[in-house]
XYZ file of C-alpha atoms in Angstrom:
753
model
C 13.828 4.583 -33.212
C 14.930 1.773 -35.406
C 15.618 2.044 -39.127
C 14.489 -1.019 -41.012
C 16.059 -1.983 -44.333
C 14.498 -4.962 -46.070
C 14.882 -7.800 -43.547
C 17.651 -6.073 -41.612
C 17.414 -3.455 -38.858
C 20.233 -1.385 -37.385
C 20.924 -0.295 -33.822
C 23.252 2.533 -34.988
C 21.672 3.497 -38.326
C 23.513 6.829 -38.655
C 26.807 4.988 -39.045
C 25.515 3.564 -42.321
C 26.565 6.867 -43.868
C 30.088 5.570 -43.414
C 29.465 3.215 -46.335
C 29.960 6.243 -48.592
C 33.637 5.991 -47.716
C 33.731 2.912 -49.947
C 34.207 5.345 -52.833
C 37.654 6.370 -51.541
C 39.572 3.453 -53.164
C 37.831 4.236 -56.476
C 38.734 7.919 -56.234
C 42.351 7.054 -55.448
C 42.417 4.682 -58.426
C 41.103 7.367 -60.792
C 43.511 9.976 -59.462
C 46.467 7.623 -59.867
C 45.559 7.037 -63.513
C 45.553 10.781 -64.199
C 49.089 11.183 -62.768
C 50.726 9.292 -65.711
C 52.085 11.181 -68.792
C 53.386 9.656 -72.009
C 57.123 9.746 -72.785
C 58.425 7.863 -75.845
C 61.827 6.149 -75.720
C 63.449 3.325 -77.672
C 62.799 0.376 -75.364
C 59.160 1.382 -75.074
C 58.183 -0.688 -78.070
C 59.264 -3.920 -76.407
C 57.493 -3.037 -73.119
C 54.358 -2.016 -74.980
C 54.189 -5.377 -76.700
C 54.563 -7.151 -73.316
C 51.903 -4.910 -71.708
C 49.413 -5.527 -74.507
C 49.993 -9.223 -74.105
C 49.144 -9.124 -70.290
C 46.798 -6.078 -70.230
C 43.549 -7.988 -69.820
C 44.863 -10.014 -66.881
C 46.368 -6.948 -65.143
C 43.156 -4.946 -65.504
C 41.166 -7.811 -64.003
C 43.571 -8.006 -61.041
C 43.369 -4.252 -60.441
C 39.580 -4.199 -60.601
C 39.360 -7.187 -58.266
C 41.582 -5.484 -55.671
C 39.624 -2.236 -56.096
C 36.314 -3.984 -55.474
C 37.713 -5.837 -52.463
C 38.971 -2.598 -50.901
C 35.661 -0.821 -51.521
C 33.803 -3.785 -50.030
C 36.063 -3.736 -46.953
C 35.222 -0.075 -46.238
C 31.483 -0.625 -46.778
C 31.548 -3.766 -44.633
C 33.290 -1.888 -41.800
C 30.570 0.804 -41.832
C 27.892 -1.897 -42.007
C 29.417 -3.672 -38.999
C 29.627 -0.494 -36.885
C 25.913 0.178 -37.480
C 25.153 -3.111 -35.627
C 22.752 -4.820 -38.034
C 20.209 -7.300 -36.695
C 18.298 -10.009 -38.473
C 14.600 -9.173 -38.219
C 11.779 -11.554 -37.453
C 11.863 -12.805 -41.020
C 15.431 -13.923 -40.332
C 16.632 -13.975 -43.904
C 19.945 -15.457 -42.872
C 18.429 -18.316 -40.923
C 21.475 -18.325 -38.660
C 20.961 -16.126 -35.634
C 17.422 -16.156 -34.390
C 16.204 -18.154 -31.399
C 12.655 -17.667 -30.141
C 12.447 -15.766 -26.847
C 9.655 -15.266 -24.334
C 9.558 -11.627 -23.204
C 7.896 -11.158 -19.796
C 7.159 -7.608 -18.598
C 6.610 -7.226 -14.842
C 4.957 -3.849 -14.263
C 4.739 -2.271 -10.821
C 1.383 -0.497 -10.434
C 1.556 -0.199 -6.640
C 0.559 2.991 -4.862
C 4.063 4.450 -4.711
C 4.145 4.583 -8.525
C 2.002 7.699 -8.267
C 5.004 9.566 -6.857
C 5.965 12.692 -8.780
C 9.465 12.321 -10.246
C 10.308 15.593 -11.925
C 8.039 15.976 -14.940
C 5.277 13.426 -14.501
C 5.063 10.455 -12.175
C 6.869 7.167 -11.815
C 3.870 5.581 -13.542
C 4.326 7.915 -16.517
C 7.953 6.817 -16.797
C 6.900 3.167 -16.554
C 4.457 3.628 -19.432
C 7.085 5.348 -21.553
C 9.650 2.611 -21.043
C 7.155 -0.201 -21.540
C 6.010 1.366 -24.828
C 9.596 1.664 -26.038
C 10.260 -1.970 -25.242
C 7.200 -3.227 -27.093
C 7.865 -0.871 -30.010
C 11.392 -2.218 -30.329
C 10.286 -5.828 -29.971
C 7.634 -5.356 -32.647
C 10.245 -4.154 -35.135
C 12.956 -6.648 -34.309
C 11.410 -9.708 -32.642
C 8.204 -10.442 -34.520
C 7.002 -13.925 -33.675
C 8.553 -14.063 -30.203
C 6.247 -14.666 -27.233
C 5.062 -11.865 -24.965
C 3.463 -11.788 -21.482
C 2.669 -8.963 -19.063
C 2.411 -9.402 -15.278
C 0.819 -6.597 -13.236
C 1.608 -6.291 -9.534
C -2.061 -5.728 -8.667
C -3.517 -8.612 -10.711
C -3.290 -12.336 -10.137
C -3.823 -13.232 -13.790
C -1.324 -12.218 -16.501
C -2.203 -10.094 -19.515
C -1.322 -11.011 -23.136
C -0.222 -14.448 -21.921
C 2.098 -16.097 -24.446
C 0.931 -13.832 -27.278
C 3.087 -13.652 -30.434
C 4.641 -10.225 -30.932
C 2.828 -8.474 -33.780
C 1.699 -5.006 -34.757
C -1.757 -5.812 -33.419
C -0.251 -6.690 -30.042
C 1.562 -3.352 -29.986
C -1.712 -1.464 -30.508
C -3.540 -3.462 -27.844
C -0.684 -3.035 -25.394
C -0.779 0.722 -25.983
C -4.447 0.814 -24.975
C -3.609 -1.344 -21.958
C -0.951 1.132 -20.808
C -3.229 4.121 -21.336
C -5.734 2.705 -18.833
C -3.049 1.768 -16.291
C -3.078 3.690 -12.977
C -1.431 3.255 -9.576
C -3.537 1.126 -7.231
C -3.634 0.913 -3.412
C -1.843 -2.439 -3.646
C 1.796 -2.905 -2.633
C 4.620 -4.559 -4.557
C 5.063 -8.147 -3.377
C 7.819 -9.149 -5.776
C 8.190 -12.687 -4.445
C 4.524 -13.481 -5.064
C 4.618 -11.760 -8.455
C 7.606 -13.832 -9.599
C 5.845 -16.984 -8.446
C 2.760 -16.032 -10.481
C 4.950 -15.261 -13.490
C 6.723 -18.615 -13.281
C 3.458 -20.539 -13.095
C 1.953 -18.530 -15.959
C 4.787 -19.059 -18.466
C 5.550 -22.674 -17.575
C 3.325 -24.063 -20.397
C 5.419 -22.099 -22.931
C 8.849 -23.364 -21.834
C 9.208 -25.672 -24.851
C 8.234 -22.920 -27.283
C 11.032 -20.490 -26.382
C 14.773 -20.992 -26.174
C 15.363 -17.769 -24.254
C 13.535 -16.075 -21.358
C 13.734 -12.295 -21.047
C 12.227 -10.796 -17.870
C 11.870 -7.015 -17.714
C 11.155 -5.563 -14.256
C 9.919 -1.954 -14.405
C 9.455 -0.534 -10.908
C 10.411 2.267 -8.539
C 12.286 -0.420 -6.537
C 11.456 0.850 -3.070
C 13.529 -0.563 -0.246
C 10.488 -1.086 1.962
C 9.095 -3.519 -0.644
C 12.281 -5.432 -1.427
C 14.355 -5.580 1.753
C 13.698 -7.672 4.836
C 14.174 -6.729 8.462
C 17.909 -7.472 8.199
C 18.354 -4.957 5.386
C 19.005 -7.699 2.821
C 16.996 -8.666 -0.236
C 14.047 -10.771 0.921
C 14.676 -14.508 0.827
C 11.332 -15.068 -0.881
C 12.436 -12.911 -3.829
C 15.694 -14.840 -4.255
C 13.838 -18.141 -3.952
C 11.375 -17.179 -6.676
C 14.098 -15.923 -9.050
C 15.745 -19.330 -8.757
C 12.620 -21.042 -10.083
C 13.370 -19.795 -13.591
C 15.769 -21.826 -15.794
C 19.075 -19.954 -15.477
C 20.410 -21.304 -18.785
C 17.629 -19.432 -20.606
C 17.196 -16.475 -18.261
C 18.133 -12.862 -18.644
C 16.895 -10.270 -16.122
C 16.586 -6.662 -17.177
C 15.748 -4.123 -14.464
C 14.461 -0.707 -15.491
C 14.223 1.637 -12.462
C 11.716 4.483 -12.709
C 11.767 5.811 -9.123
C 13.850 8.597 -7.643
C 15.270 9.187 -4.207
C 13.360 11.849 -2.292
C 14.198 13.625 0.947
C 10.705 14.775 1.962
C 7.283 13.200 2.314
C 4.439 14.030 4.677
C 2.241 11.022 5.328
C -1.238 10.908 6.834
C -0.720 7.807 8.941
C -4.125 7.210 10.502
C -7.542 8.534 11.411
C -9.192 7.046 14.495
C -12.419 7.626 16.367
C -11.866 8.301 20.053
C -15.293 7.235 21.304
C -16.482 3.653 21.318
C -19.360 4.637 19.029
C -20.987 7.667 17.460
C -24.453 8.742 18.592
C -26.844 10.959 16.684
C -26.744 14.537 17.877
C -23.708 13.971 20.105
C -20.190 15.114 19.331
C -17.691 12.559 18.041
C -13.934 13.060 18.279
C -11.463 11.907 15.638
C -7.701 11.686 16.080
C -5.702 12.363 12.907
C -1.991 11.508 12.898
C 0.516 12.982 10.440
C 4.159 11.920 10.186
C 7.126 13.373 8.346
C 8.648 10.324 6.641
C 11.340 12.374 4.932
C 14.903 13.083 5.999
C 14.485 16.857 6.240
C 12.150 19.213 8.071
C 8.814 19.892 6.430
C 7.396 23.305 5.695
C 4.308 24.594 7.488
C 1.208 22.933 6.037
C -2.579 22.711 6.336
C -4.363 19.603 7.553
C -7.898 19.263 6.194
C -10.866 17.384 7.637
C -14.054 16.601 5.709
C -17.382 15.138 6.858
C -19.486 13.063 4.447
C -17.878 14.727 1.438
C -19.267 18.123 2.451
C -18.218 20.421 5.284
C -14.472 20.993 5.545
C -12.207 22.539 8.145
C -8.503 23.314 7.862
C -5.862 23.598 10.536
C -2.365 25.013 10.152
C 0.387 22.687 11.361
C 3.873 23.928 12.126
C 6.932 22.375 10.522
C 7.591 18.746 11.474
C 11.113 17.465 11.964
C 12.218 14.315 10.150
C 10.470 11.342 11.750
C 8.205 13.535 13.908
C 4.521 12.698 14.402
C 1.676 15.072 15.136
C -1.851 14.091 16.227
C -4.711 16.559 15.857
C -8.234 16.180 17.239
C -11.285 17.074 15.146
C -14.887 16.948 16.299
C -18.047 16.390 14.291
C -21.748 16.082 15.084
C -24.084 13.970 12.967
C -27.749 14.833 12.547
C -28.853 11.438 11.255
C -28.251 7.848 12.245
C -26.832 5.440 9.685
C -23.619 5.067 7.701
C -21.217 8.033 7.498
C -17.577 8.739 6.695
C -14.915 11.332 7.397
C -11.766 12.093 5.432
C -8.532 13.745 6.511
C -6.191 15.074 3.846
C -2.911 16.884 3.283
C -1.881 19.251 0.487
C -0.454 17.509 -2.554
C 3.183 16.511 -2.344
C 5.435 14.066 -4.171
C 3.343 11.024 -3.174
C -0.426 11.659 -3.371
C -1.330 8.157 -2.166
C -0.547 8.778 1.519
C -2.005 12.291 1.583
C -5.465 11.151 2.656
C -7.195 8.642 4.910
C -10.900 7.830 5.095
C -12.802 6.326 8.024
C -16.260 4.789 7.544
C -18.525 4.073 10.510
C -22.141 4.056 11.618
C -23.955 6.574 13.788
C -26.346 4.998 16.281
C -29.681 6.483 17.277
C -28.627 6.062 20.908
C -26.466 3.993 23.256
C -28.249 1.561 25.533
C -27.095 1.707 29.175
C -28.141 -0.617 32.004
C -27.974 0.940 35.496
C -28.107 -1.686 38.247
C -28.936 0.004 41.552
C -27.722 -1.779 44.672
C -29.439 0.714 46.990
C -32.630 2.115 45.372
C -33.521 4.380 48.337
C -36.889 5.484 49.620
C -37.055 8.465 47.273
C -35.701 8.801 43.709
C -33.015 11.294 44.749
C -31.719 8.806 47.324
C -31.191 6.052 44.776
C -27.604 4.963 44.154
C -27.900 5.685 40.415
C -29.835 8.967 40.682
C -26.875 11.223 39.867
C -25.618 8.853 37.167
C -29.006 8.977 35.459
C -28.970 12.770 35.713
C -25.495 12.891 34.149
C -26.525 10.673 31.226
C -29.922 12.283 30.638
C -29.940 15.753 32.246
C -33.302 16.980 30.891
C -36.247 16.074 28.724
C -35.517 18.953 26.350
C -31.912 18.072 25.520
C -31.187 14.828 23.725
C -28.403 12.948 25.523
C -28.066 10.008 23.160
C -28.305 7.485 26.014
C -31.234 5.121 26.419
C -31.280 4.247 30.133
C -32.688 1.139 31.752
C -32.677 1.288 35.574
C -33.181 -1.874 37.641
C -32.275 -3.032 41.119
C -29.968 -5.956 41.761
C -32.920 -8.320 42.325
C -34.008 -7.996 38.687
C -30.727 -9.118 37.082
C -31.936 -12.651 36.449
C -34.544 -11.369 33.995
C -32.113 -9.318 31.860
C -30.113 -10.082 28.733
C -26.815 -8.179 28.947
C -26.274 -8.463 25.187
C -29.000 -5.868 24.579
C -26.894 -3.158 26.240
C -23.796 -1.257 25.182
C -22.819 -0.547 28.785
C -23.617 -2.137 32.157
C -23.067 -0.172 35.389
C -23.163 -2.007 38.719
C -23.590 0.568 41.483
C -23.033 -0.601 45.064
C -24.542 -4.050 44.641
C -24.075 -6.740 47.263
C -23.052 -9.455 44.826
C -24.372 -11.552 41.948
C -25.207 -15.195 41.508
C -22.485 -17.308 39.921
C -24.524 -17.922 36.774
C -25.136 -14.173 36.369
C -21.426 -13.502 36.851
C -20.659 -16.000 34.089
C -23.114 -14.281 31.748
C -21.571 -10.916 32.590
C -18.065 -12.259 31.912
C -19.170 -13.555 28.519
C -20.760 -10.201 27.754
C -17.583 -8.232 28.538
C -15.335 -10.784 26.872
C -17.342 -10.285 23.668
C -16.779 -6.514 23.766
C -19.353 -5.148 26.215
C -18.516 -2.314 28.619
C -18.706 -2.643 32.412
C -18.372 -0.094 35.242
C -18.244 -0.937 38.964
C -19.058 1.494 41.785
C -18.431 0.362 45.354
C -20.277 1.487 48.482
C -21.685 0.356 51.790
C -23.558 -2.601 50.260
C -20.349 -4.186 48.960
C -19.127 -7.279 50.787
C -15.410 -7.199 50.049
C -14.770 -10.914 50.433
C -17.737 -11.869 48.275
C -16.787 -9.345 45.583
C -13.228 -10.667 45.427
C -14.550 -14.218 45.251
C -17.097 -13.522 42.502
C -15.473 -10.693 40.535
C -11.705 -10.891 41.209
C -11.155 -14.676 41.080
C -7.420 -14.402 41.713
C -6.965 -12.131 38.714
C -9.119 -14.157 36.314
C -12.348 -12.282 36.986
C -13.765 -8.922 35.988
C -12.384 -6.670 38.734
C -9.276 -4.696 37.735
C -7.852 -5.245 41.243
C -8.916 -6.954 44.503
C -10.693 -4.791 47.068
C -9.402 -4.244 50.608
C -10.911 -2.418 53.589
C -12.923 0.808 53.477
C -10.904 3.888 54.402
C -11.570 7.598 55.006
C -13.856 9.713 57.177
C -17.156 10.975 55.815
C -17.321 13.716 58.430
C -13.923 15.086 57.394
C -13.778 14.940 53.579
C -10.401 16.604 53.188
C -8.914 14.468 50.423
C -9.407 15.515 46.806
C -9.397 13.862 43.370
C -6.080 13.689 41.518
C -5.741 12.960 37.772
C -3.145 10.188 37.641
C -3.192 9.909 33.809
C -3.928 13.293 32.300
C -3.299 11.934 28.800
C -6.056 9.325 29.145
C -8.825 9.467 26.473
C -11.386 10.300 29.174
C -9.616 13.623 29.757
C -8.658 14.572 26.180
C -8.879 18.365 25.720
C -10.441 18.709 29.176
C -7.704 17.584 31.577
C -6.941 21.056 32.927
C -10.620 21.900 33.413
C -11.419 18.602 35.137
C -8.332 18.823 37.340
C -9.134 22.360 38.479
C -12.731 21.388 39.283
C -11.812 18.098 40.961
C -9.418 19.877 43.319
C -12.375 21.222 45.282
C -14.128 17.849 45.593
C -14.085 16.268 49.016
C -13.622 12.483 49.053
C -14.688 11.104 52.423
C -14.666 7.335 52.018
C -13.384 4.797 49.483
C -12.281 1.189 49.209
C -8.605 0.583 49.280
C -7.131 -1.758 46.706
C -5.076 -4.633 48.048
C -1.296 -3.985 47.791
C -1.788 -0.837 45.743
C -1.302 2.189 47.980
C 1.951 4.114 48.411
C 5.034 4.256 46.262
C 5.764 0.586 46.752
C 2.252 -0.559 45.908
C 1.937 -2.651 42.786
C -1.220 -2.878 40.721
C -2.015 -6.199 39.054
C -0.770 -6.780 35.515
C -2.985 -5.103 32.947
C -4.482 -2.737 35.527
C -3.799 1.003 35.635
C -4.963 3.891 37.822
C -6.714 6.787 36.074
C -7.745 8.751 39.195
C -6.210 8.701 42.657
C -7.143 10.156 46.009
C -5.260 13.319 46.974
C -2.034 12.935 44.938
C 0.018 10.618 42.739
C 0.864 8.452 45.771
C -2.711 8.179 46.954
C -4.977 5.142 46.751
C -6.609 4.512 43.352
C -10.044 6.039 42.875
C -10.605 4.855 39.288
C -8.974 1.752 37.788
C -9.239 0.158 34.354
C -8.374 -3.093 32.679
C -9.216 -4.969 29.506
C -11.146 -8.204 29.692
C -11.287 -10.048 26.400
C -12.557 -7.595 23.801
C -14.220 -5.378 26.422
C -13.128 -2.846 29.025
C -13.852 -2.633 32.751
C -13.718 0.457 35.008
C -13.727 0.318 38.807
C -14.651 3.393 40.879
C -13.604 2.637 44.459
C -16.224 5.016 45.838
C -19.982 5.419 45.460
C -21.990 6.697 42.513
C -24.193 8.789 44.806
C -23.396 11.410 47.455
C -22.954 8.960 50.354
C -19.118 8.958 50.418
C -18.164 12.211 48.641
C -19.357 15.575 47.368
C -18.358 14.916 43.747
C -21.948 14.695 42.480
C -22.374 18.434 43.109
C -19.242 19.322 41.133
C -19.437 20.159 37.385
C -16.638 17.673 36.701
C -18.873 14.749 37.765
C -21.142 14.609 34.661
C -18.145 15.327 32.406
C -16.147 12.387 33.752
C -19.148 10.044 33.887
C -20.184 10.763 30.303
C -16.655 10.458 28.985
C -16.032 7.294 30.963
C -19.207 5.780 29.505
C -18.219 6.783 25.957
C -14.782 5.267 26.508
C -15.771 1.930 28.002
C -19.051 1.068 26.259
C -19.245 -1.635 23.609
C -17.150 -0.488 20.685
C -18.534 -0.515 17.199
C -16.548 -2.923 15.046
C -14.999 -0.543 12.521
C -12.635 -3.047 10.914
C -15.234 -4.625 8.571
C -15.711 -1.227 6.897
C -11.988 -0.367 6.601
C -10.545 -2.500 3.823
C -7.084 -3.084 2.489
C -6.173 -3.068 -1.196
C -7.833 -6.460 -1.763
C -10.293 -6.496 1.122
C -13.901 -7.666 0.862
C -16.854 -6.065 2.652
C -19.437 -8.555 3.911
C -22.654 -7.138 5.325
C -26.044 -8.708 5.950
C -29.341 -6.970 5.166
C -32.952 -7.972 5.622
C -34.862 -9.028 2.474
C -37.985 -7.620 4.099
C -36.474 -4.130 4.073
C -34.031 -4.144 1.134
C -34.010 -5.281 -2.500
C -31.221 -7.501 -3.818
C -29.687 -5.087 -6.339
C -26.759 -2.999 -5.061
C -24.804 -0.205 -6.773
C -21.112 0.339 -6.033
C -19.791 3.877 -6.596
C -17.333 6.402 -5.156
C -18.357 8.039 -1.892
C -17.628 11.504 -3.259
C -19.234 12.717 -6.456
C -16.810 13.385 -9.282
C -14.207 10.817 -8.204
C -13.489 9.260 -11.609
C -10.903 6.845 -10.215
C -13.654 4.459 -9.108
C -15.925 3.044 -11.833
C -19.565 2.503 -10.938
C -20.971 -1.013 -11.199
C -23.834 -3.106 -9.897
C -24.203 -6.554 -8.355
C -26.738 -8.639 -6.451
C -26.863 -9.591 -2.790
C -27.274 -13.320 -2.227
C -28.730 -15.541 0.469
C -26.369 -15.596 3.452
C -26.745 -19.362 3.986
C -29.367 -22.074 3.963
C -30.435 -21.477 7.568
C -30.383 -17.668 7.524
C -33.149 -15.568 6.035
C -30.809 -12.605 5.560
C -29.203 -11.352 2.353
C -25.412 -11.096 2.188
C -23.701 -8.190 0.438
C -20.179 -9.018 -0.737
C -18.471 -5.917 -2.097
C -15.153 -6.969 -3.601
C -12.734 -5.731 -6.259
C -12.731 -7.385 -9.661
C -11.617 -11.040 -9.333
C -7.874 -11.376 -8.902
C -7.322 -7.619 -8.688
C -7.003 -4.887 -6.089
C -9.437 -2.030 -5.625
C -8.796 0.616 -8.302
C -8.190 3.468 -5.845
C -7.953 4.338 -2.186
C -10.543 6.456 -0.382
C -14.264 6.246 0.307
C -16.715 3.912 -1.454
C -20.505 3.926 -1.352
C -22.925 1.028 -1.616
C -26.338 2.293 -2.670
C -29.061 0.005 -1.303
C -32.581 0.104 -2.701
C -35.301 -0.253 -0.099
C -38.523 -2.153 -0.648
C -40.578 0.952 0.140
C -38.894 2.787 -2.745
C -36.278 4.729 -0.812
C -32.492 4.427 -0.944
C -29.844 4.074 1.735
C -26.066 4.471 1.589
C -23.521 2.177 3.191
C -19.980 3.558 3.193
C -16.637 1.798 3.453
C -13.035 2.842 2.904
C -10.026 1.365 1.117
C -6.568 2.230 2.410
C -3.110 1.427 1.038
C -0.369 -0.288 2.987
C 0.642 2.011 5.835
C 4.339 2.009 4.824
C 3.754 2.665 1.132
C 5.016 6.221 1.556
C 8.289 5.347 3.301
C 11.048 6.783 1.066
C 14.160 4.957 -0.090
C 15.064 3.484 -3.488
C 17.228 0.389 -3.926
C 20.439 0.962 -5.885
C 21.902 -1.321 -8.530
C 24.777 -2.236 -6.238
C 22.434 -3.244 -3.405
C 20.171 -5.192 -5.773
C 23.084 -7.133 -7.245
C 24.629 -7.752 -3.839
C 21.416 -9.395 -2.664
C 21.313 -11.876 -5.547
C 23.355 -15.077 -5.791
C 26.203 -14.866 -8.293
C 24.485 -17.034 -10.895
C 21.528 -14.622 -10.924
C 23.625 -11.455 -10.684
C 25.447 -12.508 -13.860
C 22.094 -12.658 -15.640
C 21.112 -9.144 -14.535
C 21.275 -6.079 -16.759
C 20.533 -2.743 -15.079
C 19.105 -0.258 -17.551
C 18.707 3.417 -16.801
C 16.860 5.865 -19.053
C 19.898 6.544 -21.275
C 20.426 2.863 -21.972
C 16.831 2.502 -23.016
C 17.091 5.410 -25.447
C 19.896 3.608 -27.269
C 17.759 0.463 -27.430
C 20.470 -1.506 -25.664
C 17.830 -3.159 -23.524
C 17.208 -5.620 -26.350
C 18.917 -8.943 -26.260
C 21.977 -9.207 -28.529
C 20.526 -12.358 -29.956
C 19.733 -11.635 -33.596
C 22.674 -9.275 -34.130
C 24.947 -10.381 -36.986
C 27.944 -8.129 -36.330
C 30.010 -11.064 -35.107
C 29.496 -12.854 -38.414
C 30.280 -9.669 -40.306
C 33.464 -9.326 -38.269
C 34.649 -12.747 -39.382
C 33.765 -11.918 -42.992
C 35.672 -8.630 -42.742
C 38.758 -10.395 -41.418
C 38.489 -12.934 -44.245
C 38.281 -10.187 -46.869
C 41.296 -8.410 -45.352
C 43.323 -11.605 -45.524
C 42.155 -12.251 -49.095
C 43.038 -8.699 -50.169
C 46.518 -9.030 -48.662
C 47.182 -12.365 -50.358
C 45.910 -11.158 -53.729
C 47.930 -7.936 -53.541
C 51.067 -9.964 -52.772
C 50.314 -12.469 -55.507
C 49.509 -9.888 -58.154
C 52.557 -7.850 -57.198
C 54.846 -10.744 -58.096
C 53.463 -10.735 -61.627
C-alpha cells in the first residue's frame, strides 16, 4: 500500500527511515568538539585574539556546511523512497492528465481454477489494486472500464475519486465469467471509439489488459498474433500510448471437455425412446484419470457411467437413452465432474417431444386383401398393435390419390412399388424433401425402370440416390442374404450385431440392380452410399441413401412386402424399418433452441392460446447464475396474427451463464407451459495454452512492443504498474547533485580562510 505524506506519496516508503542518517554529520560535529583539550602556551594570546575576531564568521561557515551535509543525507533517503506528486500536484511541475482504460476479460475461460481461486478472482484482485493505487496517486485523471462481454463501456471517462473506487469495488464484486469468448480485436475497436471524445482531455493514454491470454483467442491459424488485434492497437495514438498487460492465467496440462450432446433420431416422440450421443474429449497434454459421465433429464433423473482414462487428444462418445411421458418442450444435460475449467464440463440440449410422427404410406399395389397390400408389413412394423403406442400416425393411400395430398403435412413419405408420378407431383415431392422432409423408395414389379430414372433420377439431379437397372435374382431360389455394408450407420447403432445375425437367415430372391454399381469396380454416384448389400460387401446395393437439400432419401432396391424376399417374417425387419424411418424423417430444427453466448430465441405463439407476459428463469431450480426477469411478447408483424417471443440477453451483453433456460408462458385458460432453450459457450473455450510475454511481444510491431509493459503478480505488488509520470526523483537527483557541488565549493572556499 502507499504511504501518503501531505501532498506527496512514496513508492518505497520504508526507505524514508534512511532520513534518520541525516543526524550523522551532527553527531560527528559534536564528537569532534569534545576531542579538544586546553593547553596554554605563550603564542596563544595572539591566536586567541585572531580567533575572537573571526569566530562569528567561522561558526557560520561550520554550521552552513553541517546543514548542507545533513540535508544531503536526508535528500538521498528521500530520493530512494521514490516520492510522487499526488493529484494536488503541489509542485505544479510533473503532472499530466492521463486516461486509464481497464480492459477486463470476463470470458468463460476466466472461471478456470488457478491454484487458490480462479483466474477471475485474480483479475478482481489486480483490478482493485490498480484502482486503489490510482485513487491515491492520480486523483482527477480519467478512468474507463471495457468488459469483454459488453458492448458499452463502464465508468466512461469518469474522474478518479474515492467515490469511483467504491463503485468500482461493487462492480467487481458482481463480475462473473460469462459464456462469451475474448475477441480482443473487437474489444480494442470498441475501446478506441469509446474514448475518442476524451482525447483532448488527456495527454497520456494508459491501457491495462487483464486476461488469461489464451492462445486460442489471440493467435490466428498461422500461429501468429491475429492481424485484427495488431490493426486495432494501431488505432491508438502511439505518442500518448502505454500498454500494460497483466496476465492472470496459468498453463495447465489437463482438461476434460464435454464437446457436444446430439440427438440421434430426427425427432422425439412421446412414449418412444430417444437416443442421445454425448462426446467427451481430453484437451490436455497428459492422460486423464478414470471419471464419471453424468446424464440428466429435465433437471430430474440422473444416470452415471464410468469412463476409462482418455489419452491426450482422445475422444469418447457415449449413448444415453431417455423416454418422455409428455409432449412439449424438454431438455437433457450431460456433465463431467468438476475440473480446472468448469465452463466446458456440461452441455445442455433443448428440444420438443412430438405427440406422434405423421407417415404417409403410398401403396403401388394395394392387393385384393389387406395382407396382400404392398404396405401391409410396413404398417405392421410402424403400428404393431392397438394396445401398444407406436408414436406413428399412419396415412395409407394408393398411388391414384397422390394428387389430393399435401406432402408438407407429413414427416415421412414412403413410396412402395409405385408405377410413377406425374411431373407436377414429382416437383412437389422434390420441394418437400428439399425443405427437410424424409422420403423412402421401395421398388417392385410395378416399377418401370426407364420412367423412374426419367422422373426420379434426372441424370443425378432428381430424388433417387442412384439410377435403377434391370431386375435380378430368382424368387424360387432365394439363396442370397442381407449384408450390413455400414455397421456404424445410425440405423444400426447398438444393434448392428443383432441385426446382422438375424439378417443372415433372410432369403433375398429378387432386387433391382443399380446402374454401374455392382462389383469391386462399381462406382456409386457422388453423395450416394450403400447401407445394405446383397450377400456380401461386393454384392449389389440393397439400401442406398443420399441427401437432397435439407432432407434425406432412402432407396430399398427390393419390395416392402413378401413378393421378392422373406425379410418380412424376420425380427430384423421391423427393427430396420422403424430405425430407418426415425433416421430419415423430417428433422426437428434444434438450432433455434441452442443459442450461443449472444444468441436470441425467436418463437411464435398464438394469442388465442397464450397471454403476452413471459417469465425468463433458469431451467433448473436453484441456479443462481441466471437472474429471473419478465418481458412481453409482441405482434410478429402487421400481416401475422401471431405473437413473437424474443428472448435475448440484456442489450449489448452476453447471456450471464451457460446451461438451460426456461421461458414460462401463461396460457389464457389459466395454466402454464414451459419452453426450454440452452446457451453454450464457444466450443474451443476449453482448449489449453497461455500466450507468453515473448510471443506477445514478437507478434506486435516494434513501435507497439516498445510501449508494452508486462506485469506479473510481483510487479503489481510493488506498485510498479503505475506510470512513472508524477514521480519527482529525477528533479531530486538534480537538486542532490547541486547540493554536493555547493558543499564541495564551500568546503574548499572556507578551508582557504
